[in-house]
């Protein structure tokens, strides 16, 4: 989905765009509504990265609402990229591992595809993942184009660092947004900065006169219809999770209090001093984020937090 100079939203399929009219858009809008409805079932939850079926089972027992199948920890990717040669190319997870993780749990399973690599997304859809993450942590496959997510039955999540970026990804068909920091660092500073930026832009937009919205949409390079919808409801049109450097129950609560709908926890939690207890504490913090005493209880004697790297 994108916007032409007339402000008409178009859905791209096959050789050309289909202008959004009552007759042509009903099926597309219904499909997107189904994807976002599924995403809403995850609201308020914690999605945990896992690298094997055992970790997936721990995450499920801890109360995670979903797991993200991955072969490479963000911290490991970052460490390798800091070495010579850029650390190699990081691609889609092995489908066999994804299937093993799917067989181990009953909660939804996410998997990552490279930005712009629609064939990796096709493969992940074919093996039955519940969500595809067009992931900025993996090596970018297409520097100019993201995947046209409207062409898929499976819902997608994409990352953002600003309101304009979030709305552009939604226009392409993302059913969920992740406001991202620097994954693998163990430091939430960038996640906080980007989340405050998105929320701040929404507050500014909400107080604008109607005439100002057109210029604002052009300024942030986002479709007018989505900008107007965001102004109307005072938030992103889809769920907005946070991810990147979230390492402690206090970090989880910080993201929730800043206004996100849930959090992503890197699989580095399984490198912490007590992975089972740490995972459970992180999940519970997402529901007790306004209770400092409860958060203190979750943090007592938790041991060393997830290791990370400086940026």
mmCIF file of C-alpha atoms in Angstrom:
data_model
loop_
_atom_site.group_PDB
_atom_site.id
_atom_site.type_symbol
_atom_site.label_atom_id
_atom_site.label_comp_id
_atom_site.label_asym_id
_atom_site.label_seq_id
_atom_site.Cartn_x
_atom_site.Cartn_y
_atom_site.Cartn_z
ATOM 1 C CA UNK A 1 0.000 0.000 0.000
ATOM 2 C CA UNK A 2 1.277 3.467 -0.809
ATOM 3 C CA UNK A 3 0.020 6.937 -1.614
ATOM 4 C CA UNK A 4 0.117 8.746 -4.948
ATOM 5 C CA UNK A 5 0.000 12.509 -5.393
ATOM 6 C CA UNK A 6 -3.818 12.552 -5.271
ATOM 7 C CA UNK A 7 -3.788 11.146 -1.755
ATOM 8 C CA UNK A 8 -5.521 7.924 -2.876
ATOM 9 C CA UNK A 9 -4.310 4.813 -1.097
ATOM 10 C CA UNK A 10 -3.354 2.007 -3.473
ATOM 11 C CA UNK A 11 -2.753 -1.676 -2.909
ATOM 12 C CA UNK A 12 -0.071 -3.126 -5.172
ATOM 13 C CA UNK A 13 -0.713 -6.563 -6.614
ATOM 14 C CA UNK A 14 0.684 -8.156 -9.725
ATOM 15 C CA UNK A 15 1.634 -5.731 -12.482
ATOM 16 C CA UNK A 16 0.087 -2.545 -11.177
ATOM 17 C CA UNK A 17 -1.780 -0.674 -8.461
ATOM 18 C CA UNK A 18 -5.428 -1.123 -7.647
ATOM 19 C CA UNK A 19 -7.049 2.117 -6.512
ATOM 20 C CA UNK A 20 -8.864 1.715 -3.221
ATOM 21 C CA UNK A 21 -12.593 1.751 -3.967
ATOM 22 C CA UNK A 22 -15.504 0.031 -2.321
ATOM 23 C CA UNK A 23 -15.472 -2.788 -4.868
ATOM 24 C CA UNK A 24 -11.711 -3.461 -4.988
ATOM 25 C CA UNK A 25 -10.587 -2.753 -1.438
ATOM 26 C CA UNK A 26 -13.108 -4.645 0.660
ATOM 27 C CA UNK A 27 -11.232 -7.954 0.411
ATOM 28 C CA UNK A 28 -7.846 -6.318 1.037
ATOM 29 C CA UNK A 29 -9.116 -4.324 4.001
ATOM 30 C CA UNK A 30 -10.768 -7.425 5.468
ATOM 31 C CA UNK A 31 -7.529 -9.380 5.144
ATOM 32 C CA UNK A 32 -5.547 -6.617 6.857
ATOM 33 C CA UNK A 33 -8.172 -6.333 9.603
ATOM 34 C CA UNK A 34 -7.818 -10.063 10.242
ATOM 35 C CA UNK A 35 -4.057 -9.695 10.603
ATOM 36 C CA UNK A 36 -4.312 -6.781 13.026
ATOM 37 C CA UNK A 37 -7.011 -8.590 15.020
ATOM 38 C CA UNK A 38 -4.626 -11.490 15.533
ATOM 39 C CA UNK A 39 -1.886 -9.078 16.555
ATOM 40 C CA UNK A 40 -4.185 -7.572 19.184
ATOM 41 C CA UNK A 41 -4.354 -10.924 20.959
ATOM 42 C CA UNK A 42 -0.708 -10.317 21.912
ATOM 43 C CA UNK A 43 -1.349 -6.889 23.461
ATOM 44 C CA UNK A 44 0.268 -6.431 26.858
ATOM 45 C CA UNK A 45 2.521 -9.427 26.404
ATOM 46 C CA UNK A 46 6.176 -10.332 26.077
ATOM 47 C CA UNK A 47 7.590 -11.907 22.915
ATOM 48 C CA UNK A 48 10.795 -13.762 23.632
ATOM 49 C CA UNK A 49 13.572 -14.689 21.213
ATOM 50 C CA UNK A 50 14.604 -18.355 21.375
ATOM 51 C CA UNK A 51 17.283 -20.366 19.608
ATOM 52 C CA UNK A 52 16.046 -23.898 20.305
ATOM 53 C CA UNK A 53 12.925 -25.838 21.397
ATOM 54 C CA UNK A 54 14.050 -26.036 25.042
ATOM 55 C CA UNK A 55 14.236 -22.247 25.306
ATOM 56 C CA UNK A 56 10.843 -22.006 23.614
ATOM 57 C CA UNK A 57 9.315 -24.257 26.247
ATOM 58 C CA UNK A 58 10.880 -22.162 29.032
ATOM 59 C CA UNK A 59 9.420 -19.012 27.459
ATOM 60 C CA UNK A 60 5.975 -20.587 27.203
ATOM 61 C CA UNK A 61 6.028 -21.760 30.831
ATOM 62 C CA UNK A 62 7.201 -18.290 31.909
ATOM 63 C CA UNK A 63 4.093 -16.804 30.285
ATOM 64 C CA UNK A 64 5.444 -15.312 27.040
ATOM 65 C CA UNK A 65 2.648 -14.547 24.575
ATOM 66 C CA UNK A 66 4.821 -15.671 21.630
ATOM 67 C CA UNK A 67 8.360 -16.674 20.736
ATOM 68 C CA UNK A 68 10.669 -15.486 17.976
ATOM 69 C CA UNK A 69 12.695 -18.286 16.389
ATOM 70 C CA UNK A 70 16.251 -17.166 15.685
ATOM 71 C CA UNK A 71 19.632 -18.749 15.029
ATOM 72 C CA UNK A 72 21.786 -15.746 15.880
ATOM 73 C CA UNK A 73 21.580 -13.671 19.030
ATOM 74 C CA UNK A 74 21.656 -9.922 18.292
ATOM 75 C CA UNK A 75 24.592 -9.614 20.675
ATOM 76 C CA UNK A 76 26.483 -12.288 18.720
ATOM 77 C CA UNK A 77 25.682 -10.568 15.412
ATOM 78 C CA UNK A 78 26.897 -7.250 16.794
ATOM 79 C CA UNK A 79 30.060 -8.853 18.168
ATOM 80 C CA UNK A 80 30.870 -10.496 14.832
ATOM 81 C CA UNK A 81 30.194 -7.289 12.899
ATOM 82 C CA UNK A 82 32.687 -5.460 15.079
ATOM 83 C CA UNK A 83 35.348 -7.880 13.884
ATOM 84 C CA UNK A 84 36.999 -7.878 10.491
ATOM 85 C CA UNK A 85 34.927 -8.374 7.338
ATOM 86 C CA UNK A 86 31.662 -7.148 8.860
ATOM 87 C CA UNK A 87 30.846 -10.496 10.461
ATOM 88 C CA UNK A 88 29.336 -12.166 7.409
ATOM 89 C CA UNK A 89 25.762 -12.279 6.140
ATOM 90 C CA UNK A 90 22.904 -13.042 8.543
ATOM 91 C CA UNK A 91 19.892 -14.629 6.900
ATOM 92 C CA UNK A 92 16.546 -16.244 7.615
ATOM 93 C CA UNK A 93 16.505 -18.936 10.299
ATOM 94 C CA UNK A 94 16.803 -22.569 9.143
ATOM 95 C CA UNK A 95 13.209 -23.753 8.443
ATOM 96 C CA UNK A 96 13.950 -27.022 10.237
ATOM 97 C CA UNK A 97 14.695 -25.142 13.461
ATOM 98 C CA UNK A 98 11.525 -23.092 13.046
ATOM 99 C CA UNK A 99 9.491 -26.284 12.650
ATOM 100 C CA UNK A 100 11.111 -27.824 15.732
ATOM 101 C CA UNK A 101 10.234 -24.763 17.789
ATOM 102 C CA UNK A 102 6.667 -24.742 16.429
ATOM 103 C CA UNK A 103 6.285 -28.379 17.459
ATOM 104 C CA UNK A 104 7.544 -27.646 20.984
ATOM 105 C CA UNK A 105 5.024 -24.940 21.975
ATOM 106 C CA UNK A 106 1.391 -23.937 21.585
ATOM 107 C CA UNK A 107 1.928 -20.188 21.576
ATOM 108 C CA UNK A 108 2.485 -18.236 18.309
ATOM 109 C CA UNK A 109 5.891 -18.492 16.653
ATOM 110 C CA UNK A 110 7.519 -15.550 14.857
ATOM 111 C CA UNK A 111 10.471 -15.841 12.468
ATOM 112 C CA UNK A 112 12.740 -13.281 10.810
ATOM 113 C CA UNK A 113 13.228 -12.460 7.140
ATOM 114 C CA UNK A 114 15.710 -9.977 5.722
ATOM 115 C CA UNK A 115 14.415 -6.564 4.729
ATOM 116 C CA UNK A 116 13.189 -6.736 1.138
ATOM 117 C CA UNK A 117 13.696 -10.507 0.814
ATOM 118 C CA UNK A 118 10.163 -11.530 -0.092
ATOM 119 C CA UNK A 119 11.218 -15.099 -0.965
ATOM 120 C CA UNK A 120 12.426 -15.710 2.591
ATOM 121 C CA UNK A 121 9.011 -14.449 3.714
ATOM 122 C CA UNK A 122 7.305 -16.804 1.257
ATOM 123 C CA UNK A 123 9.250 -19.727 2.714
ATOM 124 C CA UNK A 124 8.375 -18.774 6.282
ATOM 125 C CA UNK A 125 4.711 -18.420 5.359
ATOM 126 C CA UNK A 126 4.748 -21.831 3.658
ATOM 127 C CA UNK A 127 5.999 -23.591 6.819
ATOM 128 C CA UNK A 128 3.261 -22.048 8.946
ATOM 129 C CA UNK A 129 4.855 -19.350 11.078
ATOM 130 C CA UNK A 130 2.305 -17.100 12.788
ATOM 131 C CA UNK A 131 4.168 -13.835 12.137
ATOM 132 C CA UNK A 132 7.059 -12.742 9.913
ATOM 133 C CA UNK A 133 9.495 -10.154 11.230
ATOM 134 C CA UNK A 134 11.007 -8.114 8.390
ATOM 135 C CA UNK A 135 14.028 -7.634 10.564
ATOM 136 C CA UNK A 136 16.579 -4.838 10.614
ATOM 137 C CA UNK A 137 19.039 -6.937 12.630
ATOM 138 C CA UNK A 138 19.602 -9.368 9.761
ATOM 139 C CA UNK A 139 21.627 -8.350 6.721
ATOM 140 C CA UNK A 140 19.524 -6.154 4.445
ATOM 141 C CA UNK A 141 18.625 -7.865 1.146
ATOM 142 C CA UNK A 142 17.166 -4.839 -0.659
ATOM 143 C CA UNK A 143 18.369 -1.369 0.250
ATOM 144 C CA UNK A 144 15.589 0.397 -1.635
ATOM 145 C CA UNK A 145 12.452 -1.674 -1.091
ATOM 146 C CA UNK A 146 10.669 -3.360 1.781
ATOM 147 C CA UNK A 147 8.463 -6.404 1.229
ATOM 148 C CA UNK A 148 4.949 -5.769 -0.066
ATOM 149 C CA UNK A 149 3.282 -7.342 2.923
ATOM 150 C CA UNK A 150 -0.231 -7.115 1.438
ATOM 151 C CA UNK A 151 0.707 -10.004 -0.868
ATOM 152 C CA UNK A 152 0.919 -12.403 2.084
ATOM 153 C CA UNK A 153 -1.658 -14.164 4.237
ATOM 154 C CA UNK A 154 0.714 -14.188 7.217
ATOM 155 C CA UNK A 155 0.951 -10.938 9.221
ATOM 156 C CA UNK A 156 4.216 -8.981 9.445
ATOM 157 C CA UNK A 157 5.957 -6.903 12.063
ATOM 158 C CA UNK A 158 8.445 -4.171 11.098
ATOM 159 C CA UNK A 159 10.678 -1.879 13.098
ATOM 160 C CA UNK A 160 10.610 1.912 13.255
ATOM 161 C CA UNK A 161 12.503 4.802 14.812
ATOM 162 C CA UNK A 162 10.051 7.582 13.956
ATOM 163 C CA UNK A 163 6.342 8.104 13.275
ATOM 164 C CA UNK A 164 6.885 8.526 9.540
ATOM 165 C CA UNK A 165 8.799 5.262 9.315
ATOM 166 C CA UNK A 166 6.109 3.452 11.308
ATOM 167 C CA UNK A 167 3.305 4.689 9.055
ATOM 168 C CA UNK A 168 5.245 3.828 5.892
ATOM 169 C CA UNK A 169 5.663 0.255 7.115
ATOM 170 C CA UNK A 170 1.958 0.068 7.984
ATOM 171 C CA UNK A 171 1.135 1.347 4.489
ATOM 172 C CA UNK A 172 3.171 -1.570 3.122
ATOM 173 C CA UNK A 173 1.049 -3.960 5.177
ATOM 174 C CA UNK A 174 2.737 -4.312 8.585
ATOM 175 C CA UNK A 175 0.164 -5.477 11.142
ATOM 176 C CA UNK A 176 2.426 -4.642 14.090
ATOM 177 C CA UNK A 177 5.255 -2.194 14.701
ATOM 178 C CA UNK A 178 8.314 -2.557 16.892
ATOM 179 C CA UNK A 179 9.949 0.675 18.031
ATOM 180 C CA UNK A 180 13.562 -0.431 18.054
ATOM 181 C CA UNK A 181 16.759 0.475 19.781
ATOM 182 C CA UNK A 182 20.095 -1.255 19.417
ATOM 183 C CA UNK A 183 19.502 -4.961 19.888
ATOM 184 C CA UNK A 184 22.258 -6.917 21.585
ATOM 185 C CA UNK A 185 23.696 -4.017 23.569
ATOM 186 C CA UNK A 186 21.846 -4.611 26.839
ATOM 187 C CA UNK A 187 21.226 -0.841 26.819
ATOM 188 C CA UNK A 188 17.744 0.659 26.396
ATOM 189 C CA UNK A 189 18.859 4.235 25.685
ATOM 190 C CA UNK A 190 18.135 4.113 21.943
ATOM 191 C CA UNK A 191 14.827 2.307 22.425
ATOM 192 C CA UNK A 192 13.746 4.989 24.876
ATOM 193 C CA UNK A 193 14.832 7.763 22.521
ATOM 194 C CA UNK A 194 12.942 6.316 19.550
ATOM 195 C CA UNK A 195 9.842 5.480 21.583
ATOM 196 C CA UNK A 196 9.725 9.022 22.993
ATOM 197 C CA UNK A 197 10.186 10.373 19.469
ATOM 198 C CA UNK A 198 7.237 8.387 18.119
ATOM 199 C CA UNK A 199 5.002 9.249 21.070
ATOM 200 C CA UNK A 200 6.045 12.904 20.917
ATOM 201 C CA UNK A 201 5.206 13.167 17.220
ATOM 202 C CA UNK A 202 1.789 11.621 17.883
ATOM 203 C CA UNK A 203 1.102 14.181 20.626
ATOM 204 C CA UNK A 204 2.046 17.023 18.274
ATOM 205 C CA UNK A 205 -0.149 15.562 15.533
ATOM 206 C CA UNK A 206 -3.114 15.131 17.884
ATOM 207 C CA UNK A 207 -3.107 18.879 18.621
ATOM 208 C CA UNK A 208 -2.852 20.016 15.003
ATOM 209 C CA UNK A 209 -5.566 21.838 13.101
ATOM 210 C CA UNK A 210 -7.015 19.890 10.205
ATOM 211 C CA UNK A 211 -5.276 22.129 7.652
ATOM 212 C CA UNK A 212 -1.869 21.390 9.190
ATOM 213 C CA UNK A 213 -2.173 17.625 8.794
ATOM 214 C CA UNK A 214 -1.550 17.712 5.037
ATOM 215 C CA UNK A 215 1.789 19.440 5.472
ATOM 216 C CA UNK A 216 2.740 17.208 8.378
ATOM 217 C CA UNK A 217 2.055 14.098 6.279
ATOM 218 C CA UNK A 218 4.356 15.446 3.569
ATOM 219 C CA UNK A 219 7.008 16.360 6.117
ATOM 220 C CA UNK A 220 7.195 12.831 7.553
ATOM 221 C CA UNK A 221 6.699 11.176 4.126
ATOM 222 C CA UNK A 222 3.680 9.153 5.238
ATOM 223 C CA UNK A 223 0.280 8.511 3.600
ATOM 224 C CA UNK A 224 -2.227 11.195 4.568
ATOM 225 C CA UNK A 225 -4.961 8.661 5.416
ATOM 226 C CA UNK A 226 -2.766 6.928 7.980
ATOM 227 C CA UNK A 227 -1.588 10.241 9.418
ATOM 228 C CA UNK A 228 -5.194 11.357 9.818
ATOM 229 C CA UNK A 229 -6.160 8.039 11.403
ATOM 230 C CA UNK A 230 -3.312 8.398 13.893
ATOM 231 C CA UNK A 231 -4.515 11.898 14.758
ATOM 232 C CA UNK A 232 -8.077 10.636 15.275
ATOM 233 C CA UNK A 233 -7.209 7.792 17.628
ATOM 234 C CA UNK A 234 -4.175 9.394 19.292
ATOM 235 C CA UNK A 235 -1.903 6.414 18.705
ATOM 236 C CA UNK A 236 -0.517 4.205 15.930
ATOM 237 C CA UNK A 237 -3.221 2.354 13.983
ATOM 238 C CA UNK A 238 -1.586 -0.990 14.916
ATOM 239 C CA UNK A 239 0.088 -2.366 18.035
ATOM 240 C CA UNK A 240 3.451 -0.857 18.899
ATOM 241 C CA UNK A 241 5.862 -3.103 20.794
ATOM 242 C CA UNK A 242 9.337 -2.044 21.949
ATOM 243 C CA UNK A 243 12.555 -3.981 21.535
ATOM 244 C CA UNK A 244 16.282 -3.510 21.872
ATOM 245 C CA UNK A 245 18.420 -3.710 25.003
ATOM 246 C CA UNK A 246 15.528 -4.605 27.343
ATOM 247 C CA UNK A 247 17.334 -6.573 30.045
ATOM 248 C CA UNK A 248 15.547 -6.235 33.400
ATOM 249 C CA UNK A 249 11.987 -6.139 34.794
ATOM 250 C CA UNK A 250 12.501 -2.395 35.303
ATOM 251 C CA UNK A 251 13.315 -2.028 31.588
ATOM 252 C CA UNK A 252 10.080 -3.818 30.698
ATOM 253 C CA UNK A 253 8.066 -1.567 32.994
ATOM 254 C CA UNK A 254 9.761 1.528 31.575
ATOM 255 C CA UNK A 255 8.652 0.625 28.044
ATOM 256 C CA UNK A 256 5.111 -0.090 29.165
ATOM 257 C CA UNK A 257 4.855 3.167 31.104
ATOM 258 C CA UNK A 258 6.148 5.076 28.078
ATOM 259 C CA UNK A 259 3.139 3.785 26.184
ATOM 260 C CA UNK A 260 4.094 0.705 24.191
ATOM 261 C CA UNK A 261 1.728 -2.271 23.886
ATOM 262 C CA UNK A 262 4.238 -4.970 24.767
ATOM 263 C CA UNK A 263 7.932 -5.803 24.566
ATOM 264 C CA UNK A 264 10.419 -8.002 22.758
ATOM 265 C CA UNK A 265 13.020 -9.700 24.924
ATOM 266 C CA UNK A 266 16.210 -10.899 23.246
ATOM 267 C CA UNK A 267 17.257 -14.507 23.677
ATOM 268 C CA UNK A 268 20.201 -13.220 25.702
ATOM 269 C CA UNK A 269 17.890 -13.816 28.690
ATOM 270 C CA UNK A 270 18.992 -17.435 28.425
ATOM 271 C CA UNK A 271 22.586 -16.321 29.055
ATOM 272 C CA UNK A 272 21.613 -14.673 32.342
ATOM 273 C CA UNK A 273 22.455 -16.120 35.750
ATOM 274 C CA UNK A 274 19.030 -17.813 36.183
ATOM 275 C CA UNK A 275 17.234 -17.993 32.812
ATOM 276 C CA UNK A 276 13.996 -19.564 34.071
ATOM 277 C CA UNK A 277 13.477 -17.102 36.891
ATOM 278 C CA UNK A 278 14.641 -14.174 34.774
ATOM 279 C CA UNK A 279 12.217 -15.035 31.969
ATOM 280 C CA UNK A 280 9.321 -15.319 34.408
ATOM 281 C CA UNK A 281 10.186 -11.985 36.041
ATOM 282 C CA UNK A 282 10.337 -10.194 32.669
ATOM 283 C CA UNK A 283 6.918 -11.514 31.655
ATOM 284 C CA UNK A 284 5.301 -10.587 34.953
ATOM 285 C CA UNK A 285 6.778 -7.096 34.804
ATOM 286 C CA UNK A 286 4.692 -6.428 31.685
ATOM 287 C CA UNK A 287 1.509 -6.766 33.747
ATOM 288 C CA UNK A 288 2.791 -5.168 36.974
ATOM 289 C CA UNK A 289 4.513 -2.212 35.356
ATOM 290 C CA UNK A 290 2.680 0.391 37.471
ATOM 291 C CA UNK A 291 3.490 -1.366 40.770
ATOM 292 C CA UNK A 292 6.981 -0.380 42.014
ATOM 293 C CA UNK A 293 6.712 -2.728 44.984
ATOM 294 C CA UNK A 294 5.789 -5.620 42.734
ATOM 295 C CA UNK A 295 8.655 -4.784 40.416
ATOM 296 C CA UNK A 296 11.014 -4.738 43.388
ATOM 297 C CA UNK A 297 9.819 -8.221 44.339
ATOM 298 C CA UNK A 298 10.473 -9.426 40.794
ATOM 299 C CA UNK A 299 13.977 -7.931 40.882
ATOM 300 C CA UNK A 300 15.081 -9.269 44.292
ATOM 301 C CA UNK A 301 18.050 -11.612 43.955
ATOM 302 C CA UNK A 302 17.509 -11.951 40.239
ATOM 303 C CA UNK A 303 21.221 -12.235 39.624
ATOM 304 C CA UNK A 304 23.265 -10.873 36.764
ATOM 305 C CA UNK A 305 21.255 -9.377 33.942
ATOM 306 C CA UNK A 306 21.693 -10.353 30.322
ATOM 307 C CA UNK A 307 25.196 -9.602 29.054
ATOM 308 C CA UNK A 308 25.404 -7.017 26.305
ATOM 309 C CA UNK A 309 27.816 -4.942 24.284
ATOM 310 C CA UNK A 310 28.557 -1.264 24.136
ATOM 311 C CA UNK A 311 27.373 0.359 20.928
#
